[in-house]
XYZ file of C-alpha atoms in Angstrom:
510
model
C 0.123 -0.137 -0.152
C 1.382 3.240 -1.274
C 0.181 6.575 -0.091
C 1.272 10.444 -0.322
C 0.639 11.095 3.338
C 0.246 8.896 6.404
C -0.476 10.475 9.667
C 0.622 7.627 12.058
C -0.286 6.744 15.492
C -2.937 9.341 16.400
C -6.173 9.101 18.100
C -8.919 10.038 15.450
C -11.749 12.439 16.028
C -13.899 11.467 12.912
C -16.597 14.080 12.476
C -19.165 11.473 13.738
C -19.416 12.095 17.349
C -17.756 8.942 18.298
C -14.959 8.883 20.741
C -11.793 9.089 19.545
C -10.087 5.917 18.222
C -6.214 4.950 17.461
C -5.936 4.927 13.601
C -3.653 5.751 10.891
C -4.900 8.059 8.197
C -3.480 7.792 4.703
C -3.875 10.406 2.177
C -3.569 10.066 -1.849
C -4.079 12.984 -3.694
C -6.691 15.436 -2.298
C -8.607 12.701 -0.441
C -8.379 10.609 2.475
C -7.313 7.012 1.204
C -7.604 5.038 4.242
C -8.205 4.924 8.007
C -7.167 2.390 10.294
C -4.051 0.054 11.129
C -1.853 0.705 8.016
C 1.390 -1.385 9.643
C 2.203 -2.171 5.826
C 1.680 1.303 4.368
C 4.273 3.288 2.910
C 4.239 7.000 2.009
C 6.398 9.753 0.782
C 5.750 11.641 4.156
C 4.764 10.141 7.330
C 3.477 12.636 10.011
C 3.984 11.411 13.604
C 0.794 12.037 15.807
C 1.361 9.817 18.846
C -0.433 11.777 21.693
C -2.495 14.007 19.493
C -5.679 14.029 17.910
C -6.610 13.970 13.905
C -9.755 15.400 13.198
C -11.241 17.135 10.085
C -10.473 20.815 9.555
C -12.620 23.100 10.991
C -15.097 25.487 9.235
C -15.182 29.067 10.283
C -19.171 29.854 9.776
C -18.751 33.731 9.863
C -15.318 35.053 9.087
C -14.749 38.496 7.207
C -11.444 37.427 5.463
C -12.534 38.542 1.819
C -9.300 40.717 1.285
C -7.400 39.635 4.269
C -7.113 35.921 3.336
C -4.460 36.611 1.079
C -2.046 37.784 3.676
C -0.025 34.720 4.807
C -0.483 36.319 8.728
C -4.094 35.722 8.560
C -3.628 32.324 6.917
C -1.304 31.365 9.902
C -3.765 32.661 12.324
C -6.521 30.502 10.966
C -4.511 27.418 10.489
C -2.874 27.581 14.103
C -6.545 27.338 15.388
C -7.217 24.286 13.214
C -9.548 26.567 10.639
C -9.247 25.144 7.010
C -12.257 26.964 5.529
C -13.727 30.334 5.850
C -17.433 30.995 4.794
C -17.341 34.515 3.401
C -20.074 36.922 2.179
C -21.277 37.814 5.733
C -23.661 40.075 7.270
C -25.072 41.072 3.865
C -22.031 42.855 2.563
C -19.317 41.806 0.274
C -17.568 42.577 -2.901
C -19.883 40.751 -5.098
C -21.868 40.384 -7.169
C -22.411 44.059 -8.382
C -21.383 46.824 -10.878
C -18.340 49.038 -10.343
C -20.439 51.396 -8.306
C -21.753 48.517 -5.896
C -18.561 47.133 -5.524
C -17.011 50.558 -4.643
C -19.998 51.196 -2.252
C -19.506 47.514 -0.439
C -15.937 48.102 -0.131
C -16.213 51.451 1.417
C -18.814 50.779 3.657
C -17.466 47.804 5.175
C -13.743 48.606 4.869
C -13.210 48.482 8.655
C -14.737 44.850 8.620
C -13.715 43.161 5.307
C -10.420 45.443 4.054
C -10.052 46.341 0.452
C -10.036 44.022 -2.156
C -7.399 45.126 -5.045
C -10.270 45.080 -7.452
C -11.760 47.854 -9.560
C -14.922 47.602 -11.781
C -17.850 45.014 -11.859
C -17.300 41.754 -10.097
C -19.400 38.596 -10.396
C -19.414 35.692 -7.740
C -17.725 33.473 -10.377
C -14.596 35.774 -10.565
C -14.649 36.503 -6.619
C -14.468 32.704 -6.338
C -11.695 32.219 -8.999
C -9.429 34.469 -7.479
C -9.572 32.444 -4.109
C -9.057 29.096 -5.797
C -5.642 27.620 -5.140
C -4.408 31.162 -4.275
C -4.492 30.832 -0.870
C -3.759 28.074 1.917
C -7.407 27.973 2.922
C -10.633 27.048 1.435
C -13.014 29.719 0.982
C -16.855 29.444 0.577
C -19.008 32.507 -0.229
C -22.781 33.615 0.814
C -24.481 35.741 -1.432
C -24.704 39.378 0.670
C -28.199 40.610 0.257
C -27.192 44.293 0.942
C -24.582 44.479 -1.902
C -27.551 43.003 -4.228
C -29.982 45.534 -3.031
C -27.490 48.144 -3.636
C -26.722 47.104 -7.073
C -30.521 47.154 -7.773
C -31.832 50.084 -5.807
C -28.852 52.362 -4.471
C -28.840 53.473 -0.888
C -32.693 54.020 -1.084
C -34.634 53.217 1.884
C -37.748 52.317 0.002
C -39.749 49.256 0.086
C -38.689 47.006 -2.896
C -41.465 46.352 -5.770
C -42.088 43.823 -7.786
C -39.640 44.776 -10.380
C -36.998 45.302 -8.069
C -37.632 42.028 -6.311
C -37.260 40.290 -9.706
C -33.997 41.950 -10.473
C -32.819 41.167 -7.074
C -33.729 37.557 -7.583
C -32.156 37.216 -11.008
C -28.930 37.960 -9.081
C -29.655 35.444 -6.406
C -30.070 32.896 -9.050
C -26.964 33.604 -11.046
C -24.935 33.813 -7.954
C -26.167 30.460 -6.600
C -25.603 29.116 -10.401
C -21.656 30.323 -9.918
C -21.472 28.384 -6.783
C -22.537 30.371 -3.600
C -23.615 28.575 -0.753
C -26.340 30.482 0.673
C -27.751 34.171 1.104
C -26.579 36.135 3.976
C -28.368 39.662 5.212
C -27.408 42.347 7.994
C -30.493 43.755 9.007
C -28.757 46.535 11.312
C -26.404 47.581 8.267
C -27.162 49.538 5.350
C -29.237 49.434 2.885
C -29.844 45.820 4.308
C -31.661 47.259 7.549
C -34.605 48.677 4.833
C -35.414 45.280 3.663
C -38.875 43.429 4.927
C -39.228 39.949 5.752
C -41.396 39.482 2.484
C -38.171 40.806 0.611
C -35.917 38.424 2.208
C -38.461 35.514 1.904
C -38.892 36.263 -1.855
C -34.823 36.056 -2.127
C -34.649 32.728 -0.338
C -36.750 30.858 -3.071
C -34.029 29.559 -5.111
C -31.719 28.425 -2.159
C -33.082 24.829 -2.380
C -31.874 23.970 0.849
C -28.630 26.257 1.126
C -29.321 28.604 4.217
C -30.348 31.813 4.505
C -27.524 33.320 6.928
C -28.495 36.576 8.968
C -27.009 39.150 10.914
C -30.468 39.989 12.861
C -32.234 43.132 13.462
C -31.743 42.996 17.068
C -29.680 40.807 19.598
C -29.126 40.431 23.122
C -32.146 41.352 25.443
C -34.116 42.449 22.227
C -33.315 39.220 20.231
C -36.947 38.060 20.247
C -37.156 41.065 17.709
C -34.700 39.359 15.254
C -35.817 35.979 16.033
C -39.585 36.724 15.274
C -38.609 38.257 12.051
C -36.144 34.640 11.197
C -39.116 32.606 11.878
C -41.439 34.725 9.414
C -38.750 34.696 6.948
C -38.604 30.836 7.333
C -42.413 30.546 7.403
C -42.823 32.328 4.038
C -39.990 30.718 2.310
C -39.739 27.148 3.741
C -35.796 28.086 3.539
C -33.305 26.784 6.257
C -32.006 29.447 8.481
C -28.756 30.083 10.312
C -28.355 33.208 12.693
C -24.891 34.848 12.711
C -23.110 35.428 16.028
C -26.168 35.024 18.379
C -25.408 36.553 21.598
C -26.955 37.888 24.763
C -28.645 36.159 27.852
C -28.916 32.872 27.610
C -32.161 33.034 29.419
C -33.551 35.244 26.597
C -31.928 33.459 23.565
C -32.443 29.512 24.310
C -36.253 29.868 24.932
C -36.218 31.543 21.231
C -34.332 28.887 19.644
C -36.439 26.108 21.107
C -39.421 28.131 19.984
C -38.305 28.560 16.373
C -37.418 24.814 16.487
C -40.920 23.758 17.799
C -42.227 25.819 15.166
C -40.465 23.337 12.728
C -38.041 25.947 11.456
C -34.441 24.719 10.181
C -32.516 26.621 12.587
C -28.843 26.422 13.212
C -26.705 29.445 14.520
C -23.025 30.418 15.221
C -21.427 31.946 18.522
C -17.647 33.027 19.185
C -16.489 32.319 22.804
C -16.147 36.132 23.767
C -18.079 38.707 25.577
C -17.143 41.900 23.484
C -18.066 42.174 19.882
C -16.427 44.338 16.968
C -17.945 46.140 14.036
C -17.908 49.841 12.337
C -18.067 52.435 14.740
C -20.886 54.261 12.449
C -23.279 51.236 13.300
C -22.667 51.842 16.788
C -23.138 55.631 17.129
C -24.126 57.227 13.958
C -27.517 59.102 14.534
C -30.304 57.233 12.860
C -31.361 60.469 10.958
C -27.584 60.386 9.440
C -27.497 58.474 5.887
C -24.487 56.220 6.617
C -24.868 54.710 2.838
C -24.042 58.401 1.422
C -20.886 59.227 2.853
C -20.988 62.845 1.576
C -24.285 64.018 2.949
C -23.726 61.880 6.092
C -20.442 64.113 6.743
C -22.057 67.131 6.072
C -24.926 66.414 8.641
C -22.295 65.307 10.812
C -20.455 68.621 10.602
C -23.611 70.718 11.377
C -25.223 71.873 14.483
C -28.369 70.273 15.661
C -27.440 66.585 16.955
C -26.413 67.535 20.460
C -29.247 65.445 22.038
C -28.123 62.249 20.573
C -24.281 62.543 21.248
C -25.509 63.260 24.941
C -27.473 60.018 24.764
C -24.687 57.948 24.297
C -22.335 59.126 27.346
C -22.094 55.416 29.161
C -21.753 54.140 25.526
C -17.840 55.844 25.016
C -16.155 53.755 27.723
C -17.213 50.802 26.229
C -15.639 51.439 22.861
C -12.182 50.536 21.984
C -10.615 51.734 18.399
C -9.706 48.987 16.311
C -9.204 50.800 12.949
C -8.737 54.252 12.644
C -7.239 55.056 8.961
C -5.047 58.506 9.517
C -5.254 58.277 13.269
C -3.410 55.211 14.127
C -2.537 56.598 17.315
C -5.853 56.151 18.490
C -6.004 52.417 17.902
C -6.314 50.420 21.001
C -7.299 53.235 23.055
C -11.210 53.709 24.378
C -13.027 56.457 23.023
C -12.503 58.163 26.320
C -9.011 57.607 26.437
C -8.323 58.856 22.931
C -10.472 61.851 23.205
C -8.616 62.845 26.578
C -5.246 62.853 24.441
C -6.978 64.837 21.740
C -8.523 67.204 24.592
C -12.196 66.917 23.222
C -15.166 65.744 24.606
C -15.708 62.096 24.008
C -18.942 62.812 21.653
C -16.779 65.418 19.730
C -13.543 63.080 19.263
C -16.076 60.304 17.963
C -17.803 62.763 15.590
C -14.453 64.036 14.486
C -13.159 60.375 13.915
C -16.357 59.675 11.786
C -15.677 62.502 9.493
C -11.722 62.393 9.141
C -12.001 58.622 8.478
C -15.224 58.945 6.026
C -17.024 56.647 8.400
C -14.360 53.842 8.078
C -13.419 53.770 11.732
C -13.772 49.985 13.263
C -14.247 49.419 17.165
C -14.457 46.577 19.689
C -17.367 46.895 21.672
C -17.778 45.852 25.704
C -21.337 44.990 25.672
C -23.656 45.419 28.655
C -23.730 41.455 29.466
C -20.156 41.103 30.168
C -19.147 39.823 33.258
C -19.608 36.448 35.155
C -22.949 36.129 33.994
C -22.284 36.820 30.566
C -19.496 33.949 30.165
C -22.159 31.692 31.693
C -24.387 32.514 28.970
C -21.760 32.201 26.515
C -21.112 28.636 27.719
C -24.787 27.402 28.025
C -25.558 28.730 24.229
C -22.532 26.971 22.722
C -23.988 23.866 24.242
C -27.099 23.784 22.384
C -26.825 21.172 19.680
C -28.013 23.251 16.721
C -24.974 25.444 17.422
C -21.792 25.832 15.324
C -18.500 27.721 15.577
C -17.710 31.410 13.953
C -15.047 33.414 15.090
C -16.641 36.665 13.429
C -12.741 37.683 12.420
C -12.005 40.930 11.294
C -8.592 41.328 10.414
C -8.193 44.953 9.600
C -6.634 47.912 11.675
C -3.936 48.100 14.150
C -5.846 46.919 16.920
C -8.581 44.232 16.006
C -10.635 41.821 18.240
C -8.767 38.800 19.504
C -11.374 36.442 18.186
C -9.726 36.180 14.455
C -6.873 34.706 16.294
C -8.074 32.749 18.844
C -12.129 31.853 18.830
C -11.385 27.820 17.814
C -8.482 27.382 20.050
C -10.457 29.031 23.009
C -13.604 26.864 22.107
C -10.899 23.531 22.683
C -8.393 25.061 25.151
C -11.082 26.559 27.760
C -14.349 25.126 26.733
C -13.152 21.540 26.093
C -10.099 20.848 28.121
C -10.787 23.483 31.267
C -14.556 23.798 31.339
C -15.768 20.352 29.871
C -18.754 22.254 27.870
C -17.891 19.777 25.230
C -16.162 16.426 24.889
C -13.526 16.416 22.035
C -15.963 14.470 19.800
C -18.666 16.941 20.128
C -16.132 19.589 19.750
C -15.290 18.212 16.352
C -19.241 17.907 15.376
C -19.752 21.597 16.179
C -16.760 22.937 14.656
C -16.554 20.575 11.620
C -19.028 18.320 10.809
C -22.415 20.282 11.574
C -20.971 23.360 9.579
C -20.081 21.143 6.735
C -23.688 19.906 6.487
C -25.080 23.432 6.823
C -23.431 24.912 4.028
C -23.372 21.808 1.725
C -19.625 21.162 1.882
C -19.680 17.780 0.683
C -16.886 15.402 1.501
C -15.664 17.715 4.286
C -16.257 17.700 7.976
C -15.388 13.845 8.354
C -12.428 11.654 8.442
C -13.138 8.414 6.340
C -11.981 6.868 3.176
C -13.306 9.391 0.312
C -13.476 12.440 2.360
C -11.560 15.553 1.546
C -8.079 15.538 2.985
C -8.709 18.616 5.010
C -7.000 17.245 8.218
C -5.483 18.857 11.313
C -3.121 17.417 14.017
C -3.789 18.825 17.730
C -2.255 18.361 20.971
C -5.230 18.175 23.268
C -2.827 19.187 26.102
C -1.428 22.382 24.490
C -4.486 23.754 22.262
C -5.426 27.069 23.250
C -5.755 30.654 22.324
C -2.999 33.397 22.843
C -4.344 36.399 21.620
C -5.971 39.030 24.027
C -7.817 42.467 23.951
C -4.535 43.670 25.004
C -2.435 41.931 22.403
C -5.026 40.454 19.971
C -2.564 39.115 16.999
C -0.756 36.470 18.613
C -1.439 32.905 16.875
C -2.773 29.911 19.118
C -0.931 27.220 20.130
C -1.288 23.078 20.121
C -2.131 22.870 16.137
C 0.921 22.256 14.567
C 0.326 20.189 11.271
C -2.370 21.031 8.966
C -3.516 19.495 5.559
C -5.826 21.172 3.025
C -6.770 18.962 0.168
C -3.867 16.445 1.041
C -1.240 19.314 0.831
C 0.470 20.077 4.091
C 0.085 23.969 4.696
C 1.172 24.050 8.163
C 4.270 22.017 9.845
C 5.737 22.260 12.894
C 3.243 25.290 13.599
C 4.728 27.115 10.371
C 3.490 27.830 7.073
C 5.153 25.786 4.206
C 4.276 28.300 1.273
C 1.757 25.766 -0.131
C -1.487 27.353 -1.577
C -3.981 24.419 -2.152
C -7.291 25.811 -0.830
C -10.093 25.860 -3.001
C -13.161 27.934 -3.896
C -15.928 25.526 -2.748
C -18.922 25.753 -4.560
C -22.339 24.897 -3.734
C -23.358 21.287 -5.340
């Protein structure tokens, strides 16, 4: 028996939920060729895995790596956690499909989240996926972003979509699915997605055919019922499977809502990250509702005018909870809270925040400490991630001088803290939540399992060492404990370092 690679002597976590078992794993080409005792097997490369687990690569159900995935440091950040696939196109905003004007809008509005793709002009889903295929060390999958599609048809208009406009959006959804998108995403707190009705979104879900509608809901935390009610309505109107992005808030509020949806026969899953703080664009958190964030010049003109004093005064308790993650032209402020940066600038916090929005043309980003942070918040995180329809997502943002650490540590934190230290999952349950369950949800056939014939996306992890190293103070520290990773049968991480190989595939829907 001759193979390309044998991973020898490890304990296999095969993704089925079965306990780990001792086996060798052989790879031929981009597939797993055999799993078992291969004492007579020979291979060009043998990786010794004694004392370590061999598992299918993790699928990050919510990553903002559209532009960043080309950065070797970001690839290292993902692979050192065992992540071999990014699901992109999140929150209803990304680079395709759209005209040159649409691509420019999506790029500018979400620069602090998705970064800048070095592309000008119109872009289709197929062209975007081709740009990733075999160009990076990770696999990529892509969700059709509703906000981008709406902008392509209606611009920044807050108007309800009429039949002709829905038909135009629907044609873009159908084409994008035909080019390989693995679902449809929405961002109902962002622009222009927040203008959409449940009826509009349900109409666009019609062609999904079992692929998920993935949503950044209209409300989270203590107000999550607002968002979940709309999720249920869209599911009932369309029959679509639904997946809620980064479900956060008090477990006593969230879990009954999840159970109610499941009892109503909604095909529901959700993802979370194991942190209490969030991260987004500063404009979403502090921009007055009357200011049109989708129209930058008009927004800046309104911000520079008097008349919004009462709004800014209402945010007094918000300023200490916001840490600046991305401030182009004002890098000195990155890593400081709004209060700290304002003091250095000798301005009141509201005036500094307004100036930062104007100076960065609304491109500033922030890390947000939510009101539920604290011991009760961590207990909620633990209770929510234990739910059987949960999947893992980092919501990783790699832009800015002081990003949230979740892009560097979320999956390693799931393993080191929530499996090894706290026992929230067994090791085999962790692999189901982080690999096989996401693979099924997004239709990534052949991934998420370790068995003959499956895709050879494999990780070798040390259960005694795996853990996150990134912190809010030092957010870019790579995780530890995952030192050997294969993508499509090619070793992309060896001894904890990138090999330079770029076998990552752009995974298209079946």
